[in-house]
């Protein structure tokens, strides 16, 4: 059975809620799913999952949440080759913060791309100013993502 690891970067639990809500969609699509609340670089590379999903909120001035900072720092310092990694990204933010809107997710996306990872499809950006419950946008996006990227297992 193919593996999916969901990497969570959260401050108040919104991104974790999104991860837990989309998990059954991927299980129904044929994946063995692990949700990682305190992810490390080793969680990503040993072994590399068949698919990764990052659910990331933004804190401060467009920064990654504290629980994901060690992961990002290790990625920057150790420079692993991620050319075999296929991933999706759900970024949570608040557009009232202007230029730093979804900054945590955008920064992580750029960092993964720098290391050769390949994002499948478009990044979902959920605006707290427009959507009270992030999973209201994340669930339909995940369903479309699974279908549009041909991720459903036979």
XYZ file of C-alpha atoms in Angstrom:
154
model
C 0.000 0.000 0.000
C 1.430 3.419 -0.925
C 2.238 5.815 1.891
C 1.159 9.376 2.505
C 2.702 11.446 5.263
C 0.872 14.598 6.320
C 3.243 17.149 7.843
C 1.515 19.629 10.133
C 2.689 23.113 11.033
C 0.228 24.652 13.470
C -0.062 27.214 16.235
C -3.661 26.936 17.440
C -4.597 23.581 15.911
C -6.273 24.704 12.687
C -3.763 22.995 10.399
C -3.927 19.823 12.516
C -7.716 19.842 12.187
C -7.361 20.126 8.405
C -4.901 17.196 8.373
C -7.238 15.017 10.422
C -10.215 15.931 8.234
C -8.500 15.102 4.911
C -6.821 11.914 6.187
C -9.877 9.662 5.509
C -10.072 10.911 1.911
C -6.576 9.592 1.264
C -7.235 6.355 3.130
C -10.292 5.852 0.900
C -8.032 6.550 -2.105
C -5.783 3.634 -1.067
C -3.028 5.217 1.055
C -1.581 4.289 4.399
C -1.657 7.730 6.077
C 0.440 9.100 8.940
C -0.197 12.543 10.438
C 2.966 14.092 11.905
C 2.395 16.841 14.475
C 6.075 17.290 15.385
C 7.703 16.399 12.060
C 11.424 15.966 11.655
C 13.476 15.810 8.490
C 13.966 12.091 9.153
C 10.172 11.675 8.960
C 10.391 12.949 5.406
C 13.457 11.144 4.103
C 13.606 7.834 6.026
C 11.830 6.424 4.128
C 10.607 8.898 1.561
C 6.805 8.566 1.339
C 5.055 7.920 -1.947
C 3.259 11.220 -1.407
C 3.461 14.059 1.128
C 0.938 16.684 2.112
C 1.889 19.758 4.114
C -0.800 21.527 6.155
C 0.807 24.751 7.315
C -0.499 27.786 9.155
C 1.322 31.122 9.344
C 2.455 32.949 12.454
C 4.236 36.190 13.239
C 5.366 38.064 10.159
C 4.656 35.291 7.682
C 6.694 32.695 9.578
C 6.387 28.960 9.973
C 4.803 27.738 13.209
C 7.239 26.780 15.976
C 6.538 23.053 15.654
C 7.690 23.102 12.003
C 10.692 25.410 12.432
C 13.180 22.618 13.343
C 12.047 20.663 10.250
C 12.617 23.670 7.972
C 15.950 24.488 9.612
C 17.178 20.904 9.119
C 16.047 21.030 5.490
C 18.071 24.219 4.944
C 21.172 22.984 6.781
C 21.345 19.410 5.490
C 20.240 20.026 1.884
C 18.739 16.600 1.144
C 17.951 15.831 -2.467
C 14.171 15.613 -2.722
C 13.869 15.034 -6.463
C 11.695 11.941 -5.872
C 9.275 13.725 -3.529
C 5.787 14.490 -4.813
C 3.721 16.707 -2.550
C 0.759 18.972 -2.049
C 0.448 21.968 0.214
C -2.407 23.569 2.115
C -1.468 26.977 3.523
C -3.583 28.714 6.141
C -3.381 32.452 6.627
C -5.184 35.714 7.167
C -5.268 38.189 4.288
C -5.569 41.137 6.686
C -1.811 40.670 7.248
C -1.133 41.814 3.672
C 2.205 40.727 2.203
C 2.753 38.016 4.820
C -0.541 36.250 3.981
C 0.084 32.468 3.951
C 3.780 33.256 4.337
C 4.555 30.076 6.273
C 3.137 27.839 3.553
C 4.679 29.884 0.764
C 8.118 29.762 2.402
C 7.933 26.011 2.924
C 6.762 25.513 -0.654
C 9.761 27.483 -1.964
C 12.132 25.574 0.320
C 10.846 22.199 -0.880
C 11.116 23.334 -4.493
C 14.731 24.470 -3.897
C 15.553 20.908 -2.882
C 14.032 19.403 -6.017
C 10.641 18.312 -4.657
C 7.749 18.447 -7.114
C 4.464 19.967 -6.042
C 1.499 18.353 -7.747
C -1.077 20.918 -8.774
C -1.668 24.272 -7.157
C -1.115 25.175 -3.529
C -4.358 25.779 -1.621
C -4.369 29.028 0.336
C -7.163 29.319 2.895
C -7.995 32.838 4.067
C -9.290 33.062 7.655
C -10.966 36.360 6.717
C -13.234 34.505 4.271
C -13.449 30.960 5.638
C -14.315 30.292 9.282
C -13.475 26.563 9.138
C -10.431 25.816 6.957
C -11.622 22.285 6.257
C -14.617 23.775 4.374
C -12.109 24.621 1.618
C -9.555 21.881 2.280
C -11.893 18.895 1.905
C -13.169 19.771 -1.600
C -9.638 20.762 -2.634
C -8.244 17.401 -1.442
C -10.957 15.489 -3.295
C -10.188 17.412 -6.515
C -6.437 17.035 -5.963
C -6.719 13.260 -5.601
C -8.756 13.021 -8.817
C -6.945 15.630 -10.918
C -3.498 14.230 -10.060
C -4.570 10.614 -10.605
C -3.674 9.677 -7.028
C -6.462 7.156 -6.454
C -5.078 3.620 -6.205
C -6.699 0.827 -8.231
